[in-house]
C-alpha cells in the first residue's frame, strides 16, 4: 500500500528566498561574494529568476498549480540600501506583490532574513557587531509596519546555524571567517535578534489591531549518526556536532536558554520565543570527526547528500520534545538536476510525516523554481519548475505536476504513486 491522505488541517506550499530568485540587486553581501569568484559555475545573484520583475508570472503559475501557501523573503539591502535610509519604493514593491498574493488566495509566510546582508551592514561586521540587534529590529519593524496588515506569519531568521557555520567557522561563505569565537558570538547575537524580533512583531501587530501573529525562526535540522557506532570517538563527535550545530540554538531560540555554544546576552531570557516550530530538513550527516560525511552505499542526491526520509520525522520529534508546538516544515527538497527522483523524494518524506503522530501542519517544498543555489550558483536544481537561465522560461517539471496533483487529492492515491513515484535513487559509488 502506497496511498495515504493528509490530515484535514495539513497544507502544502512552496518556499523561496529573495536573493535566490529576485535578481538585479548588487548591494548585498552575496553579490560581492559572487564577484570575488567563489561560485562554482561563475554565475552571480544578478540573474537568478528575475523574479523581481516576473513575480506576477510566478504567482499565476503557482496559482495554476493549486499552490495556496508560499514562504518567501524580502531583501534587506533593497529596503535599507544605506544605514538608516529606507527605500519606500522597495517597500511598496513588496506590498504590491503580497497584495496580489493574498488576493489570489495564497497565504504568505514571510522570511525577514535569509543569509544575505546589505553591504553597509556586512562592512560593520553584520551579526558579529553588537549593534546588529538594534539594526535588525529597525529594519524588521519597517517591514511589518508596511505589510503587517497582509502578513500574520513570520520567520525572523533563516537557518542561523547554517549561516554562522558557513560564514564564521569554515570560511566558505561571506565573510569567510574561521573562528570558533566568532561562530559563538554570531549565533548569540542572532538569537538576541530573533527574541527581540519575536517580541517586536507581536507588539507591532497588536498595535495594528491583529492578534493572530505567529513567529518562528527556520531551524535547519539534520540527523547526526556516528560513522561506526562501536567507535567511541565517532559517537563523541556525532553527539558534539549535534549539540554545537543545532541543539544549543534550538533551546536558545525556542526557550531563551543560555546554553553552549552560545555566550551570555541580556536579551536571551527564559520564555517561549516561537509560536510554531519551523524546520528545514534535507539530509543526515555521518560523523567520524569534525567534518560532515555520508555512509557508504546510501542513496544520495546530485550534491552527494544522503537521502534519508525517516530523518524528517526524527528531527520533528526532537524539537517537539524540547517544547511541543505546531510544526511547519519550512523547507524540504533535493538537488535533482534531471528531475528523475524528486517525486519519490517528496513522496517518501511526506509519507514519513504522515505516519508520525506529531502536530505537523504545513510542508513548504524547497523550492518553487530552480534558483541561485549559493556556492553552486545556477548549477544545482531544486525546483518543481525548471528555469532556463538564458531565456527565463519557466516549465513545470514532472515533479511539479505530481506536487500539484497531490495538493488536489490532499494525499497520494495508488494511481498517483504509480504514475510518478516509481523512480530510482543512486548511491555515490554508483554515480562514480
Ligand atoms: C537554505 C536554502 C538553500 C537550501 C538548499 C537551505 O539550507 O535555506 O537557501 O537553497 O538549503 O541548499
CSV table of C-alpha atoms and ligand atoms in Angstrom, one decimal:
chain,number,residue,atom,x,y,z
A,1,UNK,CA,0.0,0.0,0.0
A,2,UNK,CA,1.5,3.3,-1.0
A,3,UNK,CA,-1.6,5.6,-0.8
A,4,UNK,CA,-2.2,7.9,2.1
A,5,UNK,CA,-4.2,11.0,2.9
A,6,UNK,CA,-3.0,14.1,4.7
A,7,UNK,CA,-4.8,15.2,7.9
A,8,UNK,CA,-7.6,17.7,7.2
A,9,UNK,CA,-5.7,20.7,8.6
A,10,UNK,CA,-2.4,19.9,6.8
A,11,UNK,CA,-1.3,22.2,4.0
A,12,UNK,CA,1.3,22.0,1.2
A,13,UNK,CA,3.1,25.1,-0.1
A,14,UNK,CA,6.4,26.2,-1.6
A,15,UNK,CA,9.4,28.1,-0.4
A,16,UNK,CA,12.0,30.5,-1.7
A,17,UNK,CA,14.4,33.3,-0.6
A,18,UNK,CA,14.7,36.8,-2.0
A,19,UNK,CA,18.3,36.7,-3.1
A,20,UNK,CA,18.0,33.3,-4.7
A,21,UNK,CA,15.1,34.3,-7.0
A,22,UNK,CA,14.9,38.1,-7.4
A,23,UNK,CA,18.0,39.1,-9.4
A,24,UNK,CA,19.1,42.6,-10.1
A,25,UNK,CA,20.4,43.7,-6.7
A,26,UNK,CA,24.1,44.5,-6.4
A,27,UNK,CA,24.0,45.9,-2.9
A,28,UNK,CA,24.3,42.8,-0.8
A,29,UNK,CA,27.0,40.6,0.7
A,30,UNK,CA,26.3,37.6,-1.6
A,31,UNK,CA,26.7,39.7,-4.8
A,32,UNK,CA,30.1,40.7,-3.6
A,33,UNK,CA,31.0,37.1,-2.7
A,34,UNK,CA,30.0,36.0,-6.2
A,35,UNK,CA,32.1,38.8,-7.8
A,36,UNK,CA,35.1,37.6,-5.7
A,37,UNK,CA,34.9,34.4,-7.7
A,38,UNK,CA,33.5,32.0,-5.1
A,39,UNK,CA,30.7,30.5,-7.2
A,40,UNK,CA,31.3,27.1,-8.9
A,41,UNK,CA,29.8,27.9,-12.3
A,42,UNK,CA,30.8,31.6,-12.2
A,43,UNK,CA,27.1,32.8,-12.0
A,44,UNK,CA,26.0,35.6,-9.7
A,45,UNK,CA,22.9,36.6,-7.9
A,46,UNK,CA,22.3,39.3,-10.5
A,47,UNK,CA,20.4,36.9,-12.8
A,48,UNK,CA,18.6,34.4,-10.6
A,49,UNK,CA,15.0,34.1,-11.7
A,50,UNK,CA,14.4,37.7,-12.4
A,51,UNK,CA,11.5,37.3,-10.0
A,52,UNK,CA,11.7,40.9,-9.0
A,53,UNK,CA,10.2,41.7,-12.4
A,54,UNK,CA,8.4,38.4,-13.1
A,55,UNK,CA,6.6,37.9,-9.8
A,56,UNK,CA,3.2,38.2,-11.4
A,57,UNK,CA,4.0,35.4,-13.8
A,58,UNK,CA,5.4,33.3,-10.9
A,59,UNK,CA,2.3,33.9,-8.8
A,60,UNK,CA,0.0,33.0,-11.7
A,61,UNK,CA,1.9,29.8,-12.3
A,62,UNK,CA,1.8,29.0,-8.6
A,63,UNK,CA,-2.0,29.5,-8.5
A,64,UNK,CA,-2.5,27.4,-11.7
A,65,UNK,CA,-0.7,24.6,-9.9
A,66,UNK,CA,-3.1,24.8,-6.9
A,67,UNK,CA,-0.5,26.1,-4.5
A,68,UNK,CA,-2.0,28.3,-1.8
A,69,UNK,CA,0.9,28.6,0.7
A,70,UNK,CA,4.1,30.4,0.0
A,71,UNK,CA,7.1,31.1,2.1
A,72,UNK,CA,9.2,33.9,0.6
A,73,UNK,CA,11.6,36.6,1.7
A,74,UNK,CA,12.3,40.3,1.4
A,75,UNK,CA,15.8,41.7,0.6
A,76,UNK,CA,17.1,43.9,3.4
A,77,UNK,CA,19.6,45.6,1.0
A,78,UNK,CA,16.8,46.8,-1.2
A,79,UNK,CA,14.7,48.1,1.7
A,80,UNK,CA,17.5,49.8,3.5
A,81,UNK,CA,20.2,50.5,0.9
A,82,UNK,CA,22.2,52.7,3.2
A,83,UNK,CA,22.2,52.6,7.0
A,84,UNK,CA,19.0,54.4,8.2
A,85,UNK,CA,17.7,55.3,4.7
A,86,UNK,CA,14.7,53.2,3.8
A,87,UNK,CA,13.5,52.9,0.2
A,88,UNK,CA,9.8,53.4,0.1
A,89,UNK,CA,9.6,52.2,-3.5
A,90,UNK,CA,11.1,48.8,-2.5
A,91,UNK,CA,8.6,48.5,0.4
A,92,UNK,CA,5.8,49.4,-2.0
A,93,UNK,CA,7.0,46.8,-4.4
A,94,UNK,CA,6.8,44.1,-1.8
A,95,UNK,CA,3.4,45.4,-0.7
A,96,UNK,CA,2.1,45.1,-4.2
A,97,UNK,CA,3.4,41.6,-4.6
A,98,UNK,CA,1.9,40.5,-1.3
A,99,UNK,CA,-1.4,42.1,-2.0
A,100,UNK,CA,-1.6,40.2,-5.3
A,101,UNK,CA,-0.7,37.0,-3.5
A,102,UNK,CA,-3.4,37.4,-0.8
A,103,UNK,CA,-5.9,38.5,-3.5
A,104,UNK,CA,-5.1,35.2,-5.3
A,105,UNK,CA,-5.7,33.2,-2.2
A,106,UNK,CA,-2.1,32.4,-1.5
A,107,UNK,CA,-1.2,32.7,2.2
A,108,UNK,CA,2.2,34.3,2.8
A,109,UNK,CA,4.8,33.2,5.4
A,110,UNK,CA,7.4,36.0,5.3
A,111,UNK,CA,11.2,35.5,6.0
A,112,UNK,CA,12.9,38.7,7.1
A,113,UNK,CA,16.5,37.5,6.9
A,114,UNK,CA,17.8,34.7,4.7
A,115,UNK,CA,21.6,34.6,4.6
A,116,UNK,CA,22.2,38.0,2.8
A,117,UNK,CA,23.1,41.3,4.3
A,118,UNK,CA,23.1,44.9,2.9
A,119,UNK,CA,26.7,45.8,2.0
A,120,UNK,CA,26.8,48.5,4.7
A,121,UNK,CA,25.7,46.1,7.4
A,122,UNK,CA,28.3,43.5,6.2
A,123,UNK,CA,31.0,46.1,6.3
A,124,UNK,CA,30.3,46.9,10.0
A,125,UNK,CA,30.6,43.2,10.9
A,126,UNK,CA,27.0,42.2,10.4
A,127,UNK,CA,25.8,39.9,13.2
A,128,UNK,CA,29.2,39.9,14.9
A,129,UNK,CA,28.7,43.6,15.7
A,130,UNK,CA,26.6,44.0,18.9
A,131,UNK,CA,24.7,46.8,17.2
A,132,UNK,CA,23.1,44.2,15.0
A,133,UNK,CA,20.1,43.7,17.3
A,134,UNK,CA,19.1,47.4,17.1
A,135,UNK,CA,19.7,47.5,13.3
A,136,UNK,CA,17.9,44.2,12.6
A,137,UNK,CA,15.0,45.3,14.7
A,138,UNK,CA,14.6,48.7,13.0
A,139,UNK,CA,14.6,47.0,9.6
A,140,UNK,CA,12.2,44.3,10.7
A,141,UNK,CA,9.8,46.8,12.2
A,142,UNK,CA,9.8,48.8,8.9
A,143,UNK,CA,8.7,45.7,7.1
A,144,UNK,CA,6.0,44.7,9.5
A,145,UNK,CA,4.6,48.3,9.5
A,146,UNK,CA,4.5,48.2,5.7
A,147,UNK,CA,2.9,44.8,5.2
A,148,UNK,CA,1.6,43.7,8.7
A,149,UNK,CA,-2.0,44.0,7.7
A,150,UNK,CA,-1.4,41.4,4.9
A,151,UNK,CA,1.0,39.0,6.7
A,152,UNK,CA,0.5,37.4,10.0
A,153,UNK,CA,3.2,34.7,9.9
A,154,UNK,CA,6.9,35.5,10.0
A,155,UNK,CA,10.3,33.8,10.0
A,156,UNK,CA,12.7,36.1,11.8
A,157,UNK,CA,15.9,34.5,10.5
A,158,UNK,CA,16.6,31.6,8.2
A,159,UNK,CA,18.9,28.9,9.5
A,160,UNK,CA,21.2,30.8,11.9
A,161,UNK,CA,23.3,27.7,12.3
A,162,UNK,CA,24.0,27.3,8.5
A,163,UNK,CA,24.7,31.0,8.1
A,164,UNK,CA,27.1,31.0,11.0
A,165,UNK,CA,28.8,27.7,10.4
A,166,UNK,CA,29.5,28.5,6.7
A,167,UNK,CA,30.4,32.2,7.2
A,168,UNK,CA,32.3,32.1,10.5
A,169,UNK,CA,33.6,28.5,11.0
A,170,UNK,CA,34.7,27.0,7.8
A,171,UNK,CA,35.0,30.2,5.8
A,172,UNK,CA,33.2,29.1,2.6
A,173,UNK,CA,30.5,31.8,2.8
A,174,UNK,CA,30.7,35.5,3.4
A,175,UNK,CA,32.5,36.9,5.3
A,176,UNK,CA,34.8,33.9,5.0
A,177,UNK,CA,36.0,33.7,8.6
A,178,UNK,CA,37.2,30.7,10.5
A,179,UNK,CA,36.9,31.3,14.2
A,180,UNK,CA,35.1,29.5,17.0
A,181,UNK,CA,34.8,32.7,19.0
A,182,UNK,CA,33.1,34.5,16.1
A,183,UNK,CA,30.8,31.5,15.5
A,184,UNK,CA,29.7,31.7,19.1
A,185,UNK,CA,29.2,35.4,19.0
A,186,UNK,CA,27.2,35.5,15.8
A,187,UNK,CA,24.9,32.7,17.0
A,188,UNK,CA,24.4,34.6,20.3
A,189,UNK,CA,23.6,37.8,18.5
A,190,UNK,CA,21.3,36.1,16.1
A,191,UNK,CA,19.4,34.6,19.0
A,192,UNK,CA,19.1,38.0,20.5
A,193,UNK,CA,17.8,39.4,17.2
A,194,UNK,CA,15.2,36.5,17.0
A,195,UNK,CA,13.9,37.0,20.5
A,196,UNK,CA,13.8,40.8,20.1
A,197,UNK,CA,12.1,40.3,16.7
A,198,UNK,CA,9.6,37.9,18.2
A,199,UNK,CA,8.6,40.5,20.8
A,200,UNK,CA,8.5,43.4,18.3
A,201,UNK,CA,6.4,41.5,15.7
A,202,UNK,CA,3.8,40.6,18.3
A,203,UNK,CA,3.8,44.1,19.8
A,204,UNK,CA,3.6,46.0,16.5
A,205,UNK,CA,0.8,43.8,15.0
A,206,UNK,CA,-1.1,44.1,18.3
A,207,UNK,CA,-0.9,47.9,17.9
A,208,UNK,CA,-2.2,47.4,14.3
A,209,UNK,CA,-5.2,45.6,15.7
A,210,UNK,CA,-4.2,42.0,15.0
A,211,UNK,CA,-3.9,39.1,17.5
A,212,UNK,CA,-3.1,36.3,15.1
A,213,UNK,CA,0.6,36.8,14.8
A,214,UNK,CA,2.7,33.7,14.5
A,215,UNK,CA,6.5,33.9,14.6
A,216,UNK,CA,9.4,31.4,14.5
A,217,UNK,CA,12.9,31.0,13.0
A,218,UNK,CA,13.7,28.5,10.3
A,219,UNK,CA,15.7,25.8,12.1
A,220,UNK,CA,18.0,23.7,9.8
A,221,UNK,CA,18.0,20.3,11.5
A,222,UNK,CA,19.9,17.2,10.5
A,223,UNK,CA,20.2,13.7,11.8
A,224,UNK,CA,23.7,13.1,13.1
A,225,UNK,CA,24.9,9.5,13.4
A,226,UNK,CA,28.3,8.1,14.2
A,227,UNK,CA,30.1,6.5,11.2
A,228,UNK,CA,30.8,3.5,13.4
A,229,UNK,CA,28.7,3.1,16.5
A,230,UNK,CA,31.3,1.0,18.1
A,231,UNK,CA,34.0,3.7,17.9
A,232,UNK,CA,33.7,6.0,21.0
A,233,UNK,CA,35.3,8.9,19.1
A,234,UNK,CA,32.7,8.7,16.4
A,235,UNK,CA,30.0,8.6,18.9
A,236,UNK,CA,31.5,11.6,20.7
A,237,UNK,CA,31.8,13.7,17.5
A,238,UNK,CA,28.3,12.9,16.4
A,239,UNK,CA,27.0,14.0,19.8
A,240,UNK,CA,29.1,17.1,19.8
A,241,UNK,CA,28.2,18.1,16.2
A,242,UNK,CA,24.5,17.7,17.1
A,243,UNK,CA,24.9,20.0,20.1
A,244,UNK,CA,27.2,22.6,18.6
A,245,UNK,CA,25.3,22.8,15.3
A,246,UNK,CA,21.6,22.6,16.3
A,247,UNK,CA,20.9,21.5,19.9
A,248,UNK,CA,22.1,24.7,21.6
A,249,UNK,CA,20.5,27.1,19.1
A,250,UNK,CA,17.2,25.2,19.2
A,251,UNK,CA,16.9,25.6,23.0
A,252,UNK,CA,18.2,29.2,23.0
A,253,UNK,CA,15.8,30.4,20.2
A,254,UNK,CA,12.8,28.5,21.4
A,255,UNK,CA,13.1,28.8,25.1
A,256,UNK,CA,15.7,31.5,25.8
A,257,UNK,CA,18.1,29.1,27.4
A,258,UNK,CA,21.7,30.3,27.6
A,259,UNK,CA,23.4,27.1,26.5
A,260,UNK,CA,26.6,26.1,24.6
A,261,UNK,CA,27.7,27.1,22.1
A,262,UNK,CA,26.0,30.5,22.8
A,263,UNK,CA,27.5,33.1,25.0
A,264,UNK,CA,25.6,35.1,27.6
A,265,UNK,CA,23.5,38.0,26.3
A,266,UNK,CA,21.0,40.2,28.2
A,267,UNK,CA,18.3,39.6,25.5
A,268,UNK,CA,18.4,35.8,25.9
A,269,UNK,CA,16.0,35.3,28.7
A,270,UNK,CA,13.8,32.3,29.5
A,271,UNK,CA,10.4,32.4,27.8
A,272,UNK,CA,8.8,30.9,24.7
A,273,UNK,CA,10.0,32.6,21.7
A,274,UNK,CA,8.4,30.6,18.9
A,275,UNK,CA,4.7,30.1,18.1
A,276,UNK,CA,5.4,27.1,16.0
A,277,UNK,CA,8.5,25.0,15.0
A,278,UNK,CA,9.8,25.9,11.6
A,279,UNK,CA,12.0,23.0,10.4
A,280,UNK,CA,14.2,22.9,7.3
A,281,UNK,CA,15.2,19.3,6.7
A,282,UNK,CA,17.4,17.9,3.9
A,283,UNK,CA,19.7,15.1,5.0
A,284,UNK,CA,21.6,13.0,7.5
A,285,UNK,CA,25.3,13.5,8.5
A,286,UNK,CA,27.5,10.6,9.2
A,287,UNK,CA,30.2,11.6,11.6
A,288,UNK,CA,33.7,10.4,12.3
A,289,UNK,CA,35.5,13.6,13.1
A,290,UNK,CA,34.9,17.4,12.8
A,291,UNK,CA,33.7,17.0,9.2
A,292,UNK,CA,30.3,16.2,7.6
A,293,UNK,CA,30.1,12.8,6.0
A,294,UNK,CA,27.9,10.2,4.2
A,295,UNK,CA,27.8,6.5,4.9
A,296,UNK,CA,28.9,4.2,2.0
A,297,UNK,CA,26.2,2.8,-0.3
A,298,UNK,CA,23.3,5.0,0.7
A,299,UNK,CA,21.2,6.9,-1.8
A,300,UNK,CA,22.4,10.4,-2.4
A,301,UNK,CA,21.2,13.4,-4.4
A,302,UNK,CA,23.2,15.3,-7.1
A,303,UNK,CA,25.2,17.1,-4.4
A,304,UNK,CA,26.1,13.9,-2.7
A,305,UNK,CA,23.7,14.5,0.3
A,306,UNK,CA,22.2,11.3,1.7
A,307,UNK,CA,18.5,10.8,1.0
A,308,UNK,CA,17.1,9.8,4.4
A,309,UNK,CA,13.3,10.3,4.5
A,310,UNK,CA,12.8,8.9,8.0
A,311,UNK,CA,15.0,11.7,9.3
A,312,UNK,CA,12.3,14.3,8.7
A,313,UNK,CA,10.1,12.7,11.4
A,314,UNK,CA,13.1,12.1,13.7
A,315,UNK,CA,14.0,15.8,13.8
A,316,UNK,CA,10.4,16.8,14.3
A,317,UNK,CA,10.3,14.6,17.3
A,318,UNK,CA,13.5,16.1,18.8
A,319,UNK,CA,12.1,19.6,18.6
A,320,UNK,CA,8.7,18.5,19.8
A,321,UNK,CA,10.5,17.0,22.9
A,322,UNK,CA,12.1,20.4,23.6
A,323,UNK,CA,8.8,22.1,23.6
A,324,UNK,CA,5.5,20.9,22.0
A,325,UNK,CA,4.3,23.3,19.3
A,326,UNK,CA,2.7,23.0,15.9
A,327,UNK,CA,5.3,22.0,13.3
A,328,UNK,CA,5.8,23.6,9.9
A,329,UNK,CA,8.3,22.0,7.5
A,330,UNK,CA,9.5,25.3,6.1
A,331,UNK,CA,12.0,23.6,3.7
A,332,UNK,CA,12.5,20.2,2.3
A,333,UNK,CA,13.7,19.2,-1.2
A,334,UNK,CA,16.6,17.9,-3.1
A,335,UNK,CA,19.1,18.7,-5.8
A,336,UNK,CA,18.0,16.6,-8.8
A,337,UNK,CA,19.2,18.3,-11.9
A,338,UNK,CA,17.3,15.9,-14.3
A,339,UNK,CA,14.1,15.6,-12.1
A,340,UNK,CA,14.5,11.8,-12.1
A,341,UNK,CA,13.9,11.1,-8.4
A,342,UNK,CA,12.4,14.3,-6.9
A,343,UNK,CA,8.8,12.9,-6.9
A,344,UNK,CA,9.9,9.8,-5.0
A,345,UNK,CA,11.9,12.0,-2.6
A,346,UNK,CA,8.9,14.2,-1.9
A,347,UNK,CA,6.6,11.2,-1.6
A,348,UNK,CA,8.8,9.4,0.9
A,349,UNK,CA,9.3,12.5,3.1
A,350,UNK,CA,5.6,13.2,3.2
A,351,UNK,CA,4.8,9.6,3.9
A,352,UNK,CA,7.2,9.6,6.9
A,353,UNK,CA,5.5,12.8,8.1
A,354,UNK,CA,2.0,11.3,7.6
A,355,UNK,CA,3.0,8.3,9.7
A,356,UNK,CA,4.0,10.5,12.6
A,357,UNK,CA,1.6,11.4,15.4
A,358,UNK,CA,3.1,14.9,15.8
A,359,UNK,CA,1.1,18.1,15.0
A,360,UNK,CA,2.6,18.7,11.6
A,361,UNK,CA,0.5,21.4,9.9
A,362,UNK,CA,2.5,22.6,6.9
A,363,UNK,CA,5.0,21.5,4.3
A,364,UNK,CA,6.7,24.1,2.1
A,365,UNK,CA,8.7,22.4,-0.7
A,366,UNK,CA,12.1,23.9,-1.4
A,367,UNK,CA,11.7,25.3,-3.9
A,368,UNK,CA,9.2,26.5,-6.4
A,369,UNK,CA,11.5,27.4,-9.3
A,370,UNK,CA,15.2,26.3,-9.8
A,371,UNK,CA,17.1,29.2,-8.4
A,372,UNK,CA,20.5,30.6,-7.4
A,373,UNK,CA,21.9,27.9,-5.1
A,374,UNK,CA,24.6,29.8,-3.2
A,375,UNK,CA,28.1,28.4,-3.9
A,376,UNK,CA,26.6,26.1,-6.6
A,377,UNK,CA,25.2,29.0,-8.4
A,378,UNK,CA,22.8,28.0,-11.2
A,379,UNK,CA,24.2,24.5,-11.5
A,380,UNK,CA,22.1,22.9,-8.7
A,381,UNK,CA,18.4,22.5,-9.4
A,382,UNK,CA,16.0,22.1,-6.5
A,383,UNK,CA,12.8,23.4,-8.2
A,384,UNK,CA,9.4,22.0,-9.1
A,385,UNK,CA,9.6,24.4,-12.0
A,386,UNK,CA,12.5,24.3,-14.5
A,387,UNK,CA,14.2,27.6,-15.2
A,388,UNK,CA,16.0,28.2,-18.5
A,389,UNK,CA,18.5,30.8,-17.2
A,390,UNK,CA,19.2,32.2,-20.7
A,391,UNK,CA,15.5,33.0,-21.5
A,392,UNK,CA,14.0,32.9,-18.0
A,393,UNK,CA,11.4,30.5,-19.4
A,394,UNK,CA,9.5,28.6,-16.7
A,395,UNK,CA,8.5,25.0,-17.4
A,396,UNK,CA,6.7,22.8,-14.8
A,397,UNK,CA,8.6,19.6,-14.2
A,398,UNK,CA,7.1,16.1,-13.8
A,399,UNK,CA,7.7,16.6,-10.0
A,400,UNK,CA,5.8,19.8,-10.2
A,401,UNK,CA,2.8,18.0,-11.8
A,402,UNK,CA,3.0,15.4,-9.1
A,403,UNK,CA,3.0,18.1,-6.4
A,404,UNK,CA,0.1,19.8,-8.0
A,405,UNK,CA,-2.0,16.6,-8.2
A,406,UNK,CA,-1.1,15.7,-4.6
A,407,UNK,CA,-2.5,19.1,-3.5
A,408,UNK,CA,-5.7,18.5,-5.4
A,409,UNK,CA,-6.1,15.0,-3.9
A,410,UNK,CA,-4.9,16.1,-0.5
A,411,UNK,CA,-2.9,12.9,-0.4
A,412,UNK,CA,-1.4,10.3,-2.8
A,413,UNK,CA,-3.6,7.7,-4.4
A,414,UNK,CA,-2.2,4.4,-5.6
A,415,UNK,CA,-2.5,5.6,-9.2
A,416,UNK,CA,-0.6,8.8,-8.5
A,417,UNK,CA,2.1,6.9,-6.8
A,418,UNK,CA,2.4,4.5,-9.8
A,419,UNK,CA,2.5,7.4,-12.3
A,420,UNK,CA,5.2,9.5,-10.6
A,421,UNK,CA,7.0,7.8,-7.7
A,422,UNK,CA,8.5,4.6,-9.1
A,423,UNK,CA,11.9,6.2,-9.5
A,424,UNK,CA,15.4,5.0,-8.8
A,425,UNK,CA,17.9,6.6,-6.4
A,426,UNK,CA,21.6,6.2,-6.8
A,427,UNK,CA,24.4,5.8,-4.3
A,428,UNK,CA,27.6,7.9,-4.6
A,429,UNK,CA,29.5,4.8,-5.5
A,430,UNK,CA,27.2,4.1,-8.5
A,431,UNK,CA,27.5,7.7,-9.7
A,432,UNK,CA,31.3,7.4,-9.9
B,1,LIG,C1,18.7,27.1,2.6
B,1,LIG,C2,18.3,27.4,1.2
B,1,LIG,C3,19.1,26.5,0.2
B,1,LIG,C4,18.7,25.1,0.5
B,1,LIG,C5,19.3,24.1,-0.4
B,1,LIG,C6,18.7,25.6,2.9
B,1,LIG,O1,19.7,25.3,3.8
B,1,LIG,O2,17.8,27.8,3.5
B,1,LIG,O3,18.6,28.8,0.9
B,1,LIG,O4,18.9,26.8,-1.1
B,1,LIG,O5,19.1,24.8,1.8
B,1,LIG,O6,20.7,24.0,-0.2
